[in-house]
Tab-separated table of C-alpha atoms in Angstrom:
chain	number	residue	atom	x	y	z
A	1	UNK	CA	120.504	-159.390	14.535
A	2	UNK	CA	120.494	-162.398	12.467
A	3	UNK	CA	116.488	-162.802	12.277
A	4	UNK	CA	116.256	-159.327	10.778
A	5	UNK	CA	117.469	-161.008	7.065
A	6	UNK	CA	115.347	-163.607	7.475
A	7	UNK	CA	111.862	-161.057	8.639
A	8	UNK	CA	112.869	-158.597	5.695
A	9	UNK	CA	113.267	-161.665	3.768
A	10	UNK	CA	109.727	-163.072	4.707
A	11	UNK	CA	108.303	-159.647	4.274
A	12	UNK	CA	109.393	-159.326	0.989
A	13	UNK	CA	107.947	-163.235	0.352
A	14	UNK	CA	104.639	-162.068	1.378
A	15	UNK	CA	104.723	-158.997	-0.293
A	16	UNK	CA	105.267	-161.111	-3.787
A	17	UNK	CA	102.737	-163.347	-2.749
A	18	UNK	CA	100.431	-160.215	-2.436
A	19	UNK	CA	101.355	-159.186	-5.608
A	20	UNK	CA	100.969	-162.132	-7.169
A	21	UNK	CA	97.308	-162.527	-5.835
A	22	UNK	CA	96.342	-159.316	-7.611
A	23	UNK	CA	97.595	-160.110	-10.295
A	24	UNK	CA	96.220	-163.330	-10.676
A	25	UNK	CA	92.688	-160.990	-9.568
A	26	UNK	CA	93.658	-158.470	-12.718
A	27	UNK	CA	94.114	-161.374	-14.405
A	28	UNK	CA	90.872	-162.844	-13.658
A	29	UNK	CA	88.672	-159.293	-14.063
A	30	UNK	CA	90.248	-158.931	-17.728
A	31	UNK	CA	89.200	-162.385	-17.964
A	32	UNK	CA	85.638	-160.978	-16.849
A	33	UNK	CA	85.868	-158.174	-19.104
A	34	UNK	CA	86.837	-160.187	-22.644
A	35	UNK	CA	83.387	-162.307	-21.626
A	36	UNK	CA	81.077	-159.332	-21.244
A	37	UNK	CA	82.977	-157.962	-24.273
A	38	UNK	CA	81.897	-160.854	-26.599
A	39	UNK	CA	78.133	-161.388	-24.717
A	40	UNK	CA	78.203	-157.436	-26.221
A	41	UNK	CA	79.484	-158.575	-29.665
A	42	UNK	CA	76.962	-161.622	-29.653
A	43	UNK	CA	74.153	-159.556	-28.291
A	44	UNK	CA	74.956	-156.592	-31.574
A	45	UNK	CA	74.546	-159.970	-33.889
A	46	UNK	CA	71.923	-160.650	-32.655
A	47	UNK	CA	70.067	-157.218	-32.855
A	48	UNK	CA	71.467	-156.992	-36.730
A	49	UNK	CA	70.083	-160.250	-37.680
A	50	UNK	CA	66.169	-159.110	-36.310
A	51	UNK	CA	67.230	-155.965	-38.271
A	52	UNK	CA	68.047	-157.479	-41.156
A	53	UNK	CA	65.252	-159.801	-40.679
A	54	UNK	CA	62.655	-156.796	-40.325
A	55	UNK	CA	63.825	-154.808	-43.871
A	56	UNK	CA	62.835	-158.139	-45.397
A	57	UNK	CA	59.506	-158.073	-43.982
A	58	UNK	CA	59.546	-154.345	-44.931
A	59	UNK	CA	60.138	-155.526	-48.669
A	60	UNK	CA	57.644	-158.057	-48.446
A	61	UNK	CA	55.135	-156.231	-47.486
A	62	UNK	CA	55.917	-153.200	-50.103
A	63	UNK	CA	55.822	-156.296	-52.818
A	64	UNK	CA	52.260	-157.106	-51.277
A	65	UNK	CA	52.060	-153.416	-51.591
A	66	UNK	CA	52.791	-152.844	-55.258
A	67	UNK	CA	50.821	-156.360	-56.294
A	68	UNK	CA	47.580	-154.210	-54.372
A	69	UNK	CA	48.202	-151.000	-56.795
A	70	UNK	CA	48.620	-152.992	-59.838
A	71	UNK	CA	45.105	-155.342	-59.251
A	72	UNK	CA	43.842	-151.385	-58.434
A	73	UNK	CA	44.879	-150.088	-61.679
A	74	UNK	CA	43.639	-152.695	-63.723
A	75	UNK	CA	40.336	-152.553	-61.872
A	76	UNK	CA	40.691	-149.195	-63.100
A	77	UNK	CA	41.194	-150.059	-66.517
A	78	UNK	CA	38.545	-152.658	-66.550
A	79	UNK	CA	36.054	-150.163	-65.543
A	80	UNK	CA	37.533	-147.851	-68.453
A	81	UNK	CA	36.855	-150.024	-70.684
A	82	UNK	CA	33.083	-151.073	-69.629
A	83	UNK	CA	33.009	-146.674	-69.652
A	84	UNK	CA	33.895	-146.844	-73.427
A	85	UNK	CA	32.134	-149.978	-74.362
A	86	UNK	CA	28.684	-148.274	-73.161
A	87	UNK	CA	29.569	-145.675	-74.719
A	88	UNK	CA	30.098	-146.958	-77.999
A	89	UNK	CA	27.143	-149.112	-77.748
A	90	UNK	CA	25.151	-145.865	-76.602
A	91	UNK	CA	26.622	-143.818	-79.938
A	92	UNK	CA	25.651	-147.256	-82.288
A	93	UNK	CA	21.857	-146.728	-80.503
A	94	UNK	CA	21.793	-143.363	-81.655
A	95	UNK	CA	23.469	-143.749	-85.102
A	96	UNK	CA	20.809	-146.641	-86.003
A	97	UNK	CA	17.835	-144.646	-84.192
A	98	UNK	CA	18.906	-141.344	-86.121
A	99	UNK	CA	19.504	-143.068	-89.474
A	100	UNK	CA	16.584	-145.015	-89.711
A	101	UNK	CA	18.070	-147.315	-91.963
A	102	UNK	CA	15.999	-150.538	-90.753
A	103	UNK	CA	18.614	-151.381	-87.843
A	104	UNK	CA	16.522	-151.177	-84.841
A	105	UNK	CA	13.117	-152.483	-86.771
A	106	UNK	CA	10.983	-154.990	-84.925
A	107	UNK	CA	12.736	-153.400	-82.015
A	108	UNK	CA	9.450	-151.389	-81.221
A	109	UNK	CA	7.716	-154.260	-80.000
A	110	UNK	CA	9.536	-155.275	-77.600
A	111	UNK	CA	11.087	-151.653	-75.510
A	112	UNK	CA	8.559	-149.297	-76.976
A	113	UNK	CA	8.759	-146.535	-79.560
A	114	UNK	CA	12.575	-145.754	-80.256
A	115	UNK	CA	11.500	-142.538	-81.808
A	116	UNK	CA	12.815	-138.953	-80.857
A	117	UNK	CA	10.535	-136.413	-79.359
């Protein structure tokens, strides 16, 4: 009767020991846990960085954009301004051809008669 102290007592040893093992297991799979937890969290930096990296591409490539539309518009204006330069130079042919005020003499000889129909 004596050695059934001493086998409770060794079952309850190996029970702690068993308990202590998982823990130390729990212990280890938190452990597990906290490293895929921060892979995550460097993994999210990562992806925010090539985010943040791409919306200033974006803006570059709008400034490259808007630098396009401004050499556009003052190729636009550029031709405007040849538009109304012939033009004027097309209304001072007809004001001197019209008026006949000696503008356009000696002109004859070299383009041909100047005169209206």
């Amino acid at each position: 009767m004596s050695s059934k102290p001493l086998v409770i007592a060794m079952v309850g040893v190996s029970f702690c020991l068993t308990g202590v093992s998982v823990c130390l297991a729990g212990v280890s799979f938190c452990l597990v846990g906290v490293s895929f937890c921060l892979a995550g969290v460097s993994f999210c930096l990562v992806g925010v960085s090539f985010c943040l990296a791409g919306v200033s591409f974006c803006l570059v490539g709008v400034s490259f954009c808007l630098i396009d539309v401004s050499f556009q518009l003052a190729g636009v204006s550029f031709c405007l301004v040849g538009v109304s330069s012939w033009l004027v130079g097309r209304v001072c042919l007809e004001v001197g051809l019209v008026s006949g005020n000696g503008f356009l003499r000696g002109t004859e000889e070299v383009v041909g008669p100047l005169d209206r129909p």
